[in-house]
Coordinates of C-alpha atoms and ligand atoms in Angstrom, one line a residue:
M1353 CA 27.0 27.4 39.5
N1354 CA 25.3 26.6 36.6
D1355 CA 24.8 23.1 34.9
A1356 CA 27.8 23.0 32.8
E1357 CA 30.1 24.2 35.7
I1358 CA 28.7 21.6 38.1
S1359 CA 29.1 18.9 35.7
A1360 CA 32.9 20.3 34.8
A1361 CA 33.5 20.4 38.2
A1362 CA 32.5 16.8 39.2
T1363 CA 34.8 13.9 39.3
L1364 CA 33.9 11.5 37.0
E1365 CA 34.6 7.6 37.1
P1366 CA 36.3 6.0 34.0
V1367 CA 33.4 4.3 32.2
A1368 CA 35.2 0.9 32.4
D1369 CA 34.4 1.1 36.3
V1370 CA 30.8 2.4 35.8
A1371 CA 30.3 -0.7 33.5
H1372 CA 31.9 -3.0 35.9
R1373 CA 29.7 -2.2 38.7
A1374 CA 26.5 -2.3 36.5
G1375 CA 27.7 -5.8 35.7
I1376 CA 28.9 -5.2 31.9
P1377 CA 31.7 -7.1 30.8
A1378 CA 34.7 -5.6 29.5
E1379 CA 34.2 -7.3 26.3
A1380 CA 30.7 -5.9 26.0
L1381 CA 32.1 -2.2 26.3
I1382 CA 32.9 0.0 23.4
P1383 CA 34.6 3.2 25.1
Y1384 CA 34.1 6.5 23.1
G1385 CA 36.8 8.5 25.3
H1386 CA 37.1 8.1 29.2
H1387 CA 33.8 8.7 30.2
M1388 CA 31.1 7.6 27.5
A1389 CA 30.9 4.1 25.9
K1390 CA 28.4 1.8 23.7
V1391 CA 27.4 -1.4 25.0
D1392 CA 27.3 -4.3 22.6
T1393 CA 24.1 -6.2 24.1
A1394 CA 25.3 -9.3 21.8
S1395 CA 28.3 -9.6 24.3
L1396 CA 26.1 -9.4 27.6
A1397 CA 26.1 -12.7 29.5
G1398 CA 22.9 -14.5 30.2
P1399 CA 19.4 -13.1 30.3
G1400 CA 20.4 -11.2 33.4
Q1401 CA 17.8 -9.6 35.6
N1402 CA 14.2 -8.7 34.7
G1403 CA 14.2 -5.1 36.1
R1404 CA 11.1 -3.3 36.6
V1405 CA 10.4 0.0 34.7
V1406 CA 9.5 3.0 36.3
L1407 CA 8.1 5.9 34.1
V1408 CA 8.6 9.3 35.0
T1409 CA 6.3 12.0 33.4
G1410 CA 4.5 14.9 34.3
T1411 CA 1.6 17.4 34.6
N1412 CA 1.2 20.0 31.7
P1413 CA 4.4 22.1 32.1
T1414 CA 5.2 25.6 31.7
P1415 CA 7.4 26.6 28.6
A1416 CA 10.6 26.1 30.7
G1417 CA 10.0 22.4 31.5
E1418 CA 9.2 21.0 34.8
G1419 CA 12.1 18.7 35.5
K1420 CA 11.1 15.3 34.4
S1421 CA 14.8 14.5 33.1
T1422 CA 16.1 16.2 36.5
V1423 CA 13.9 14.1 38.6
T1424 CA 14.6 10.8 36.6
V1425 CA 18.4 11.3 37.3
G1426 CA 17.8 12.2 40.9
L1427 CA 15.5 9.5 41.5
T1428 CA 17.9 7.0 40.1
D1429 CA 20.6 8.2 42.4
G1430 CA 18.2 8.5 45.4
L1431 CA 17.4 5.0 44.7
N1432 CA 20.8 3.6 44.8
L1433 CA 21.5 5.6 47.9
L1434 CA 18.5 4.3 49.6
A1435 CA 19.5 0.5 48.8
R1436 CA 22.8 1.2 50.6
A1437 CA 21.2 3.1 53.5
D1438 CA 21.4 1.5 57.1
D1439 CA 17.7 1.9 57.3
A1440 CA 16.9 0.7 53.6
P1441 CA 13.5 -0.6 53.5
D1442 CA 13.7 -4.8 53.3
A1443 CA 12.5 -4.9 49.8
W1444 CA 15.0 -2.7 48.6
A1445 CA 18.1 -3.3 50.5
G1446 CA 21.0 -4.0 48.2
K1447 CA 19.1 -3.4 44.9
T1448 CA 20.1 -1.1 42.1
A1449 CA 18.7 1.4 39.9
M1450 CA 19.7 2.6 36.4
A1451 CA 18.4 5.6 34.4
A1452 CA 17.4 5.4 30.9
L1453 CA 16.9 8.9 29.1
R1454 CA 16.5 10.4 25.7
E1455 CA 19.7 12.0 23.7
P1456 CA 19.6 15.6 23.5
S1457 CA 18.9 17.2 19.9
L1458 CA 21.2 20.0 18.8
G1459 CA 18.2 22.0 17.6
P1460 CA 17.1 22.8 21.2
V1461 CA 20.5 22.9 22.8
F1462 CA 21.4 26.0 20.3
G1463 CA 17.9 27.3 20.1
M1464 CA 16.3 27.8 23.5
K1465 CA 18.2 27.6 26.6
G1466 CA 17.6 24.3 28.4
G1467 CA 19.6 21.0 28.0
A1468 CA 18.1 17.5 28.1
T1469 CA 20.7 15.8 30.5
G1470 CA 18.9 17.2 33.7
G1471 CA 19.8 20.0 35.8
G1472 CA 21.6 21.1 38.9
Y1473 CA 23.0 18.3 40.9
A1474 CA 20.8 15.9 39.0
Q1475 CA 22.4 15.5 35.5
V1476 CA 23.9 12.7 33.4
V1477 CA 27.6 13.7 32.6
P1478 CA 29.7 14.8 30.9
M1479 CA 27.0 17.2 30.1
E1480 CA 28.8 19.1 27.5
N1481 CA 29.5 15.8 25.5
I1482 CA 26.2 14.2 25.7
N1483 CA 24.6 17.9 24.8
L1484 CA 26.7 18.1 21.7
H1485 CA 27.7 15.3 19.3
F1486 CA 28.1 12.7 22.1
T1487 CA 28.6 9.3 20.3
G1488 CA 27.4 10.3 16.9
D1489 CA 23.9 8.8 16.9
F1490 CA 21.9 11.5 15.5
H1491 CA 24.8 12.1 12.8
A1492 CA 24.1 8.5 11.9
I1493 CA 20.6 8.7 11.8
T1494 CA 20.5 11.8 9.7
S1495 CA 23.1 10.0 7.3
A1496 CA 20.6 6.9 6.9
H1497 CA 17.7 9.2 6.5
N1498 CA 19.4 11.3 4.0
L1499 CA 20.8 8.4 2.2
L1500 CA 17.4 7.2 1.7
C1501 CA 15.9 10.5 0.4
A1502 CA 18.7 10.3 -2.1
L1503 CA 17.9 6.8 -3.2
V1504 CA 14.5 7.8 -3.9
D1505 CA 15.3 11.2 -6.0
N1506 CA 17.9 8.8 -7.8
H1507 CA 14.9 6.3 -8.3
L1508 CA 13.4 9.4 -9.9
H1509 CA 16.0 10.4 -12.1
R1510 CA 16.8 7.1 -13.5
G1511 CA 13.2 6.1 -14.9
N1512 CA 10.8 5.8 -12.1
E1513 CA 10.4 2.2 -12.7
L1514 CA 8.2 2.0 -9.5
R1515 CA 6.0 4.9 -10.9
I1516 CA 6.3 7.1 -7.8
D1517 CA 4.3 10.2 -8.1
P1518 CA 6.6 13.0 -7.0
R1519 CA 4.0 15.1 -5.8
T1520 CA 3.1 12.5 -3.0
I1521 CA 6.6 11.9 -1.8
A1522 CA 6.2 13.1 1.9
L1523 CA 9.6 12.0 3.0
K1524 CA 11.9 15.0 3.6
R1525 CA 15.4 15.2 4.0
A1526 CA 16.8 15.9 7.8
L1527 CA 19.1 18.2 9.8
D1528 CA 19.6 18.0 13.3
T1529 CA 19.5 22.1 13.5
N1530 CA 16.5 24.3 13.9
D1531 CA 16.4 26.1 10.5
R1532 CA 13.1 27.7 9.3
S1533 CA 14.6 28.7 6.1
L1534 CA 14.6 24.7 4.9
R1535 CA 10.9 24.1 5.9
Q1536 CA 9.9 24.5 2.2
T1537 CA 12.2 23.7 -0.6
I1538 CA 12.4 22.9 -4.2
I1539 CA 14.9 20.2 -5.2
G1540 CA 16.4 18.8 -8.4
L1541 CA 16.8 22.3 -10.3
G1542 CA 19.2 22.4 -13.0
G1543 CA 17.9 20.4 -16.0
R1544 CA 17.9 17.0 -17.5
T1545 CA 21.2 15.9 -16.0
E1546 CA 20.4 16.9 -12.4
S1547 CA 17.3 15.3 -11.0
V1548 CA 13.5 15.6 -11.1
P1549 CA 12.4 18.9 -9.7
R1550 CA 10.1 18.8 -6.9
E1551 CA 8.9 20.6 -3.8
S1552 CA 10.2 19.3 -0.7
G1553 CA 11.8 20.5 2.6
F1554 CA 13.7 19.3 5.7
E1555 CA 12.8 18.2 9.1
I1556 CA 14.5 18.0 12.3
T1557 CA 16.2 14.6 12.7
V1558 CA 14.3 13.9 15.8
A1559 CA 11.2 14.3 13.9
T1560 CA 11.8 11.7 11.4
E1561 CA 10.2 8.3 11.1
T1562 CA 13.7 7.0 10.9
M1563 CA 14.5 8.0 14.5
A1564 CA 11.0 6.8 15.6
V1565 CA 11.9 3.5 14.0
F1566 CA 15.3 3.6 15.6
C1567 CA 14.0 3.9 19.1
L1568 CA 11.1 1.4 18.7
A1569 CA 13.2 -1.5 17.3
T1570 CA 14.1 -4.4 19.2
G1571 CA 17.5 -5.3 17.5
L1572 CA 18.9 -5.1 13.9
E1573 CA 16.5 -7.3 12.5
D1574 CA 13.4 -5.7 13.9
L1575 CA 15.2 -2.6 12.7
K1576 CA 15.4 -3.4 9.3
E1577 CA 12.0 -5.1 9.2
R1578 CA 10.7 -1.5 10.6
L1579 CA 12.6 0.4 8.1
S1580 CA 11.4 -1.5 5.0
R1581 CA 7.9 -0.7 5.7
I1582 CA 8.4 3.1 5.8
I1583 CA 6.1 4.7 3.0
I1584 CA 8.1 7.0 0.6
G1585 CA 5.1 8.1 -1.4
R1586 CA 2.4 6.8 -3.7
T1587 CA 2.3 5.4 -7.1
Y1588 CA 0.3 7.5 -10.0
D1589 CA -2.5 4.8 -9.0
R1590 CA -2.1 5.9 -5.3
Q1591 CA -0.6 2.5 -4.3
P1592 CA 1.9 2.8 -1.3
V1593 CA 5.6 2.7 -2.3
T1594 CA 7.9 1.5 0.5
V1595 CA 11.7 1.6 1.5
G1596 CA 11.4 -2.4 1.0
D1597 CA 10.2 -1.8 -3.0
L1598 CA 13.5 0.2 -3.7
G1599 CA 16.4 -1.1 -5.8
L1600 CA 16.9 -5.0 -5.8
H1601 CA 16.3 -5.9 -2.0
G1602 CA 15.0 -2.3 -0.7
A1603 CA 17.0 0.4 1.0
Q1604 CA 16.6 -0.8 4.4
G1605 CA 20.1 -2.8 4.1
A1606 CA 22.0 0.1 3.3
M1607 CA 20.2 2.3 5.9
A1608 CA 20.8 -0.6 8.8
V1609 CA 24.4 -0.4 7.6
L1610 CA 24.9 3.1 9.0
L1611 CA 22.9 2.7 12.0
K1612 CA 24.2 -0.8 13.1
D1613 CA 26.8 0.8 15.8
A1614 CA 24.3 3.6 16.6
L1615 CA 21.9 1.2 17.5
K1616 CA 24.3 -0.1 20.6
P1617 CA 22.9 1.9 23.8
N1618 CA 25.4 4.6 25.2
L1619 CA 26.6 4.1 28.8
V1620 CA 27.4 7.3 31.0
Q1621 CA 26.9 8.3 34.7
T1622 CA 24.9 10.6 37.1
L1623 CA 26.5 13.1 39.2
G1624 CA 25.8 10.5 41.9
G1625 CA 27.4 7.4 40.2
S1626 CA 24.6 5.4 38.8
A1627 CA 24.9 4.0 35.5
A1628 CA 22.6 5.5 33.0
F1629 CA 21.9 4.8 29.3
V1630 CA 21.0 7.8 26.9
H1631 CA 20.0 6.7 23.6
G1632 CA 17.7 7.8 20.9
G1633 CA 15.6 11.0 21.0
P1634 CA 12.3 11.0 18.9
F1635 CA 9.8 14.1 19.1
A1636 CA 7.4 13.6 21.6
N1637 CA 4.3 15.2 19.3
I1638 CA 4.6 13.2 16.0
A1639 CA 6.5 10.3 17.6
H1640 CA 6.4 8.6 20.8
G1641 CA 8.9 10.7 22.8
A1642 CA 10.9 7.7 24.7
N1643 CA 14.4 6.9 24.7
S1644 CA 15.4 3.5 22.7
I1645 CA 13.7 0.3 23.5
T1646 CA 17.1 -1.2 22.9
A1647 CA 18.4 0.9 26.0
T1648 CA 15.5 0.3 28.2
N1649 CA 15.7 -3.4 27.5
T1650 CA 19.7 -3.4 28.2
A1651 CA 19.2 -1.6 31.5
R1652 CA 16.5 -4.0 32.5
R1653 CA 19.1 -6.9 32.2
L1654 CA 21.5 -5.1 34.5
A1655 CA 19.5 -3.5 36.9
D1656 CA 16.4 -4.0 39.3
V1657 CA 14.7 -1.0 38.4
V1658 CA 15.0 1.2 35.2
V1659 CA 13.9 4.9 35.6
T1660 CA 13.0 6.2 32.3
E1661 CA 11.2 9.4 31.2
A1662 CA 8.7 10.4 28.5
G1663 CA 8.8 13.7 26.8
F1664 CA 5.7 16.1 27.6
G1665 CA 3.3 15.7 30.3
A1666 CA 1.3 12.7 31.3
D1667 CA -1.6 13.0 28.7
L1668 CA 0.9 13.0 26.0
G1669 CA 4.3 11.2 26.6
G1670 CA 2.7 9.3 29.5
Q1671 CA -0.3 7.8 27.5
K1672 CA 2.1 7.1 24.5
F1673 CA 4.6 5.2 26.9
M1674 CA 1.6 3.2 28.4
D1675 CA 0.1 2.4 25.1
I1676 CA 2.7 2.4 22.4
T1677 CA 6.3 2.0 23.8
A1678 CA 5.5 -0.4 26.7
V1679 CA 4.0 -2.6 24.3
A1680 CA 6.4 -2.4 21.3
G1681 CA 9.3 -2.8 24.2
G1682 CA 7.6 -5.8 26.0
F1683 CA 8.0 -4.5 29.3
P1684 CA 4.9 -3.7 31.7
P1685 CA 5.6 -0.8 33.6
A1686 CA 5.6 -1.4 37.4
A1687 CA 5.1 2.4 38.6
T1688 CA 4.4 6.0 37.3
V1689 CA 6.0 9.0 39.1
I1690 CA 4.1 12.4 38.2
V1691 CA 6.4 15.1 38.5
A1692 CA 4.7 18.3 39.7
T1693 CA 5.9 21.8 40.3
V1694 CA 4.4 24.6 42.2
R1695 CA 5.2 26.7 39.1
A1696 CA 3.3 24.8 36.7
L1697 CA 0.2 24.2 38.9
K1698 CA 0.2 27.9 39.7
L1699 CA 0.2 28.6 35.8
N1700 CA -2.5 26.1 35.3
G1701 CA -4.4 27.9 38.1
G1702 CA -4.5 31.3 36.5
M1703 CA -1.2 32.9 37.7
S1704 CA 0.4 34.8 34.8
P1705 CA 3.6 33.5 33.6
E1706 CA 5.5 36.7 34.5
D1707 CA 4.9 36.2 38.4
L1708 CA 5.7 32.6 38.6
D1709 CA 9.4 33.2 39.2
T1710 CA 8.4 35.7 42.4
G1711 CA 6.1 33.6 44.2
A1712 CA 7.7 33.9 47.5
E1713 CA 8.0 37.6 47.2
H1714 CA 4.4 37.9 46.3
G1715 CA 4.0 36.2 49.9
D1716 CA 1.9 33.0 50.4
Q1717 CA -1.5 33.7 50.3
P1718 CA -2.0 34.8 46.6
S1719 CA 0.3 32.0 45.4
L1720 CA -1.8 29.5 47.5
E1721 CA -4.8 30.5 45.5
A1722 CA -3.5 29.8 42.4
L1723 CA -2.1 26.6 43.5
E1724 CA -5.5 25.3 44.7
A1725 CA -6.9 26.2 41.6
G1726 CA -4.5 24.7 39.4
V1727 CA -4.1 21.3 41.3
A1728 CA -7.1 20.1 39.4
N1729 CA -4.5 19.6 36.4
L1730 CA -2.6 17.1 38.7
A1731 CA -5.8 15.6 39.8
R1732 CA -6.6 14.6 36.3
H1733 CA -3.2 13.3 35.3
L1734 CA -3.4 11.4 38.6
E1735 CA -6.6 9.5 37.7
N1736 CA -5.3 8.8 34.1
M1737 CA -2.1 7.2 34.9
A1738 CA -3.9 5.2 37.7
A1739 CA -6.2 3.8 35.0
Y1740 CA -3.4 2.1 33.3
G1741 CA -3.4 -0.2 36.5
V1742 CA 0.2 0.8 38.0
P1743 CA 0.8 2.5 41.3
V1744 CA 1.1 6.4 41.1
V1745 CA 3.5 8.5 43.2
V1746 CA 3.9 12.6 43.0
A1747 CA 7.5 14.0 43.1
V1748 CA 7.1 17.5 43.9
N1749 CA 10.1 19.2 42.0
R1750 CA 11.3 21.9 44.3
F1751 CA 12.2 24.9 42.6
P1752 CA 14.4 27.8 44.6
Q1753 CA 11.3 30.4 44.7
D1754 CA 8.8 27.8 46.1
T1755 CA 7.6 28.4 49.6
E1756 CA 7.5 26.1 52.5
A1757 CA 3.8 27.0 52.5
E1758 CA 3.1 26.1 49.0
L1759 CA 5.3 22.8 49.3
D1760 CA 3.4 21.9 52.6
W1761 CA -0.2 22.6 50.8
L1762 CA 1.0 20.5 47.9
T1763 CA 1.8 17.5 49.5
G1764 CA -0.9 17.6 52.2
W1765 CA -3.3 17.6 49.1
C1766 CA -1.7 14.4 48.0
A1767 CA -2.0 12.9 51.5
R1768 CA -5.7 13.7 51.9
R1769 CA -6.5 12.0 48.4
G1770 CA -4.3 9.1 49.6
V1771 CA -1.6 9.5 46.8
P1772 CA 2.1 8.8 47.8
A1773 CA 4.0 12.2 47.3
A1774 CA 7.1 13.8 48.6
V1775 CA 9.2 16.7 47.7
A1776 CA 12.4 16.0 45.3
D1777 CA 15.0 18.5 46.0
V1778 CA 17.1 17.1 43.5
W1779 CA 18.1 20.0 41.7
A1780 CA 20.1 21.5 44.8
R1781 CA 20.9 18.2 46.6
G1782 CA 21.3 15.3 43.9
G1783 CA 20.3 12.0 45.2
E1784 CA 19.9 12.9 48.8
G1785 CA 17.0 15.2 47.7
A1786 CA 15.2 12.2 46.1
L1787 CA 15.4 9.8 49.4
K1788 CA 11.9 10.6 50.2
V1789 CA 10.4 10.2 46.8
A1790 CA 12.5 6.7 46.7
R1791 CA 10.8 5.5 49.8
R1792 CA 7.5 6.4 48.5
L1793 CA 7.8 4.5 45.5
V1794 CA 10.0 1.4 46.7
E1795 CA 6.6 1.1 49.2
V1796 CA 4.5 0.9 46.3
L1797 CA 6.5 -0.8 43.7
P1798 CA 5.2 -4.4 43.2
A1799 CA 7.6 -7.2 44.0
E1800 CA 9.9 -8.6 41.8
E1801 CA 7.7 -12.0 41.2
E1802 CA 4.6 -9.8 41.3
E1803 CA 3.0 -9.4 37.9
S1804 CA 2.2 -5.6 37.0
G1805 CA -1.2 -4.6 36.8
W1806 CA -0.3 -2.5 33.5
H1807 CA -2.9 -2.8 31.0
S1808 CA -3.2 -0.6 27.8
L1809 CA -6.7 1.4 27.4
W1810 CA -6.7 0.1 23.8
T1811 CA -7.7 -3.2 22.9
D1812 CA -6.4 -5.1 20.0
D1813 CA -9.6 -4.9 17.9
M1814 CA -10.1 -1.3 18.3
T1815 CA -10.0 0.8 15.2
V1816 CA -8.1 4.1 14.9
A1817 CA -11.2 6.1 15.3
E1818 CA -11.9 4.4 18.9
R1819 CA -8.5 4.6 19.7
I1820 CA -8.4 8.3 19.0
E1821 CA -11.8 8.6 21.0
T1822 CA -10.7 6.7 23.7
V1823 CA -7.8 9.0 24.3
V1824 CA -9.6 12.1 24.0
T1825 CA -12.7 11.0 26.4
Q1826 CA -10.7 8.9 28.9
I1827 CA -7.2 10.8 29.1
Y1828 CA -7.8 14.5 27.8
G1829 CA -11.6 14.5 29.5
G1830 CA -13.0 15.9 26.5
A1831 CA -16.6 15.1 24.9
G1832 CA -15.6 14.0 21.8
V1833 CA -13.6 14.1 18.5
E1834 CA -14.2 16.0 15.3
Y1835 CA -12.4 15.5 12.0
T1836 CA -11.7 18.0 9.3
P1837 CA -12.8 16.9 5.8
A1838 CA -9.5 16.0 4.9
A1839 CA -8.8 13.9 8.2
R1840 CA -12.2 12.2 7.4
Y1841 CA -11.1 11.3 3.9
Q1842 CA -7.7 9.9 5.4
L1843 CA -9.6 8.1 7.8
D1844 CA -11.8 6.3 5.1
Q1845 CA -8.5 5.6 3.2
L1846 CA -7.0 3.8 6.4
V1847 CA -9.9 1.9 6.6
A1848 CA -10.2 0.9 2.8
E1849 CA -6.3 0.0 2.9
G1850 CA -6.4 -2.2 5.8
W1851 CA -4.4 0.0 8.3
D1852 CA -7.4 0.8 10.7
H1853 CA -6.0 -1.8 13.3
L1854 CA -2.7 0.3 14.1
P1855 CA -2.3 2.3 17.3
V1856 CA -2.4 6.0 17.2
C1857 CA 0.3 8.3 18.3
M1858 CA -1.6 11.6 19.2
A1859 CA 0.2 15.1 18.4
K1860 CA -1.2 17.6 20.5
T1861 CA -0.1 20.9 22.4
Q1862 CA 2.0 20.0 25.4
Y1863 CA 0.4 22.8 27.4
S1864 CA -3.3 21.9 27.6
F1865 CA -5.8 18.7 27.9
T1866 CA -7.3 20.4 24.9
D1867 CA -5.8 21.0 21.5
D1868 CA -5.6 24.6 22.4
P1869 CA -2.4 25.7 24.2
A1870 CA -4.3 28.6 26.1
V1871 CA -6.8 26.3 27.8
L1872 CA -5.2 25.6 31.0
G1873 CA -6.2 23.6 34.2
A1874 CA -8.4 20.6 33.8
P1875 CA -11.3 22.0 31.4
E1876 CA -14.1 19.7 30.3
G1877 CA -16.7 19.2 27.7
F1878 CA -14.4 20.1 24.8
I1879 CA -14.0 18.7 21.3
V1880 CA -10.6 17.8 19.9
T1881 CA -10.4 18.4 16.3
V1882 CA -8.3 15.9 14.1
R1883 CA -6.7 17.7 11.0
D1884 CA -4.3 15.1 9.7
L1885 CA -3.9 11.3 9.9
A1886 CA -0.3 10.4 8.7
L1887 CA 0.5 6.7 8.3
R1888 CA 3.6 5.5 9.8
P1889 CA 4.1 1.8 9.2
G1890 CA 7.8 1.8 10.1
A1891 CA 7.1 3.3 13.6
G1892 CA 4.0 1.1 13.6
F1893 CA 1.2 3.8 14.3
V1894 CA -0.8 6.4 12.6
V1895 CA -0.1 9.9 13.8
A1896 CA -3.1 12.0 14.6
L1897 CA -2.4 15.7 14.3
T1898 CA -4.6 18.2 16.3
G1899 CA -3.5 21.6 15.9
S1900 CA -0.4 22.5 13.8
V1901 CA 2.9 20.6 14.8
M1902 CA 6.2 22.1 13.5
T1903 CA 8.4 19.2 12.2
M1904 CA 11.3 21.8 11.7
P1905 CA 11.5 24.3 14.5
G1906 CA 13.0 27.7 14.0
L1907 CA 15.5 29.6 16.4
P1908 CA 14.2 32.3 18.9
R1909 CA 15.1 35.9 18.3
T1910 CA 17.9 35.4 20.9
P1911 CA 19.1 31.7 20.4
A1912 CA 21.1 30.2 22.9
A1913 CA 24.1 30.0 20.2
D1914 CA 24.5 33.7 21.1
S1915 CA 25.9 32.9 24.2
M1916 CA 28.3 30.2 23.4
D1917 CA 32.1 30.2 23.1
V1918 CA 35.3 28.0 23.2
D1919 CA 38.4 29.5 24.5
S1920 CA 41.9 28.3 23.3
S1921 CA 42.2 25.4 25.8
G1922 CA 38.8 24.1 24.5
H1923 CA 36.9 25.1 27.3
V1924 CA 33.3 25.7 26.3
T1925 CA 30.9 28.5 27.9
G1926 CA 27.5 29.3 27.5
L1927 CA 26.2 25.9 27.2
F1928 CA 23.6 26.1 30.1
Ligands
ADP3281 P1 11.9 18.2 31.3 O1 12.5 16.9 31.3 O2 10.5 18.2 32.1 O3 11.5 18.9 30.2 P2 14.3 19.2 32.7 O4 14.6 18.1 33.6 O5 14.9 19.0 31.2 O6 12.7 19.1 32.2 O7 14.3 20.7 33.3 C1 14.1 21.9 32.4 C2 15.0 22.7 33.0 O8 14.7 23.4 34.1 C3 16.6 22.5 33.0 O9 17.3 23.9 32.6 C4 16.7 22.1 34.3 O10 18.2 22.7 34.9 C5 15.8 23.1 35.2 N1 15.2 22.6 36.5 C6 14.8 21.5 36.7 N2 14.5 21.2 38.0 C7 14.9 22.4 38.7 C8 14.7 22.7 39.8 N3 14.2 22.1 40.8 N4 15.2 24.2 40.2 C9 15.5 24.9 39.2 N5 15.6 24.5 38.0 C10 15.3 23.4 37.5

């Protein structure tokens, strides 16, 4: 059965029952159909618990993804099974875990095959709804963002009182579809009565600063405050013009009107019956790549442990979670789970991508060689995550083509290094397949009353350049940073305008520790080139672009859309 068939065959509990078991009172539940609901956090009673946050991250992946979402879901189910098991560890007996995940974007759903709701028997459900329009959050974010764009162009049309130089407007309209033909556009054509013609374009909704702001906001007031800080463009004297400068009181109020319901986190269930929040979904390159802070913080009020995931590998999503998301959300992570796969490590060890799926047929020996060479990639991610002061566990996500010899070798390698590790067989077996990893995790998890040893690698007094240098040398393992002349100019400008204290959001290829996707393994001595520094005051960071980053993806030659259909009874096929 494929993911959609597994999801469709499952017997789902009414969302009211899921909510009841999670401790969410009926008055806080806003159902969207039978199996999805928004939760009005204002109606939750008291402060509740103070759940510990477990981050699921990964090694540098193969293009297919290594199963971070899948393991996040399976591990949550595994933790809940373990809590009710006869031989549950004392510290975990009777406890609860919830998952917090990002919402899927329609771009990848219809573009490249692969959903964002987990896979196999470790999924959040109903996967069809979650992968499509869900509760409409992305439509709301798209609308709020495009409203802002319309207000800006109306301002230009009505006389441009703020003296915005149209050539400096970086804001682009948004669409949650992969559509390369909209990357560069000319808008405002048609003469005097239309608008002011200018060059513009579209970006995918998940790449907008509005999405990043939505996910980092701690509540409605913070949302408005952050939106008001978004820079629209610059005046003819190069002074920044913000959302807060528009109209009588800024455009943040109108944008928040469109976002107020979307900001409430979405409750669904996993195939194993655990409660899960699926909410927000910023890009993991030009943004921080984690679900909304409102979802994680709401889950913390309801469960003992919140298992959450950050996009891309530990060098990107993991680093940003530790240095940006955890700080903005006010939750010190309690432990990290690194998802490793035999496939990705063999790729990092030099095996060609075509051979990855035929490991067992090629016999153990050649595969072990590549695995032994590629494990250096995992070793560096382990050291990096340990540097944040929280315990690390390795979950070896088992794929059908993995051999026992490979899995044994990898868990043995972890054991020799003293790293807690176990095979996660969640794709095939759901929560049952995560019990071993759940045990390893519970063993290292600090007690509730114990303070997490987490600390950011940055200190408050660090400059933007020092923060970039820290990430490149301490996380990527590089020798240093170079700036293109354009980026050097932008760095000087950040200093001159007083933005030099902001955190940095690194935009880099997910495939390599370097800025070159072809350099795999654990390279050393390389230089990372920063090409652009983009100020995002709403999100509260400066984006440092290394290499080229696409903010409006295109469709592949054979998009997933080609295989999709719906029959007369409304039954969808081809979703994965
Ligand atoms: P990530 O979150 O790391 O991008 P996902 O969890 O979304 O990865 O998984 C990517 C794809 O791989 C999904 O289609 C999922 O069904 C599939 N997948 C994940 N784990 C396994 C596994 N152990 N065996 C087979 N397929 C898997």
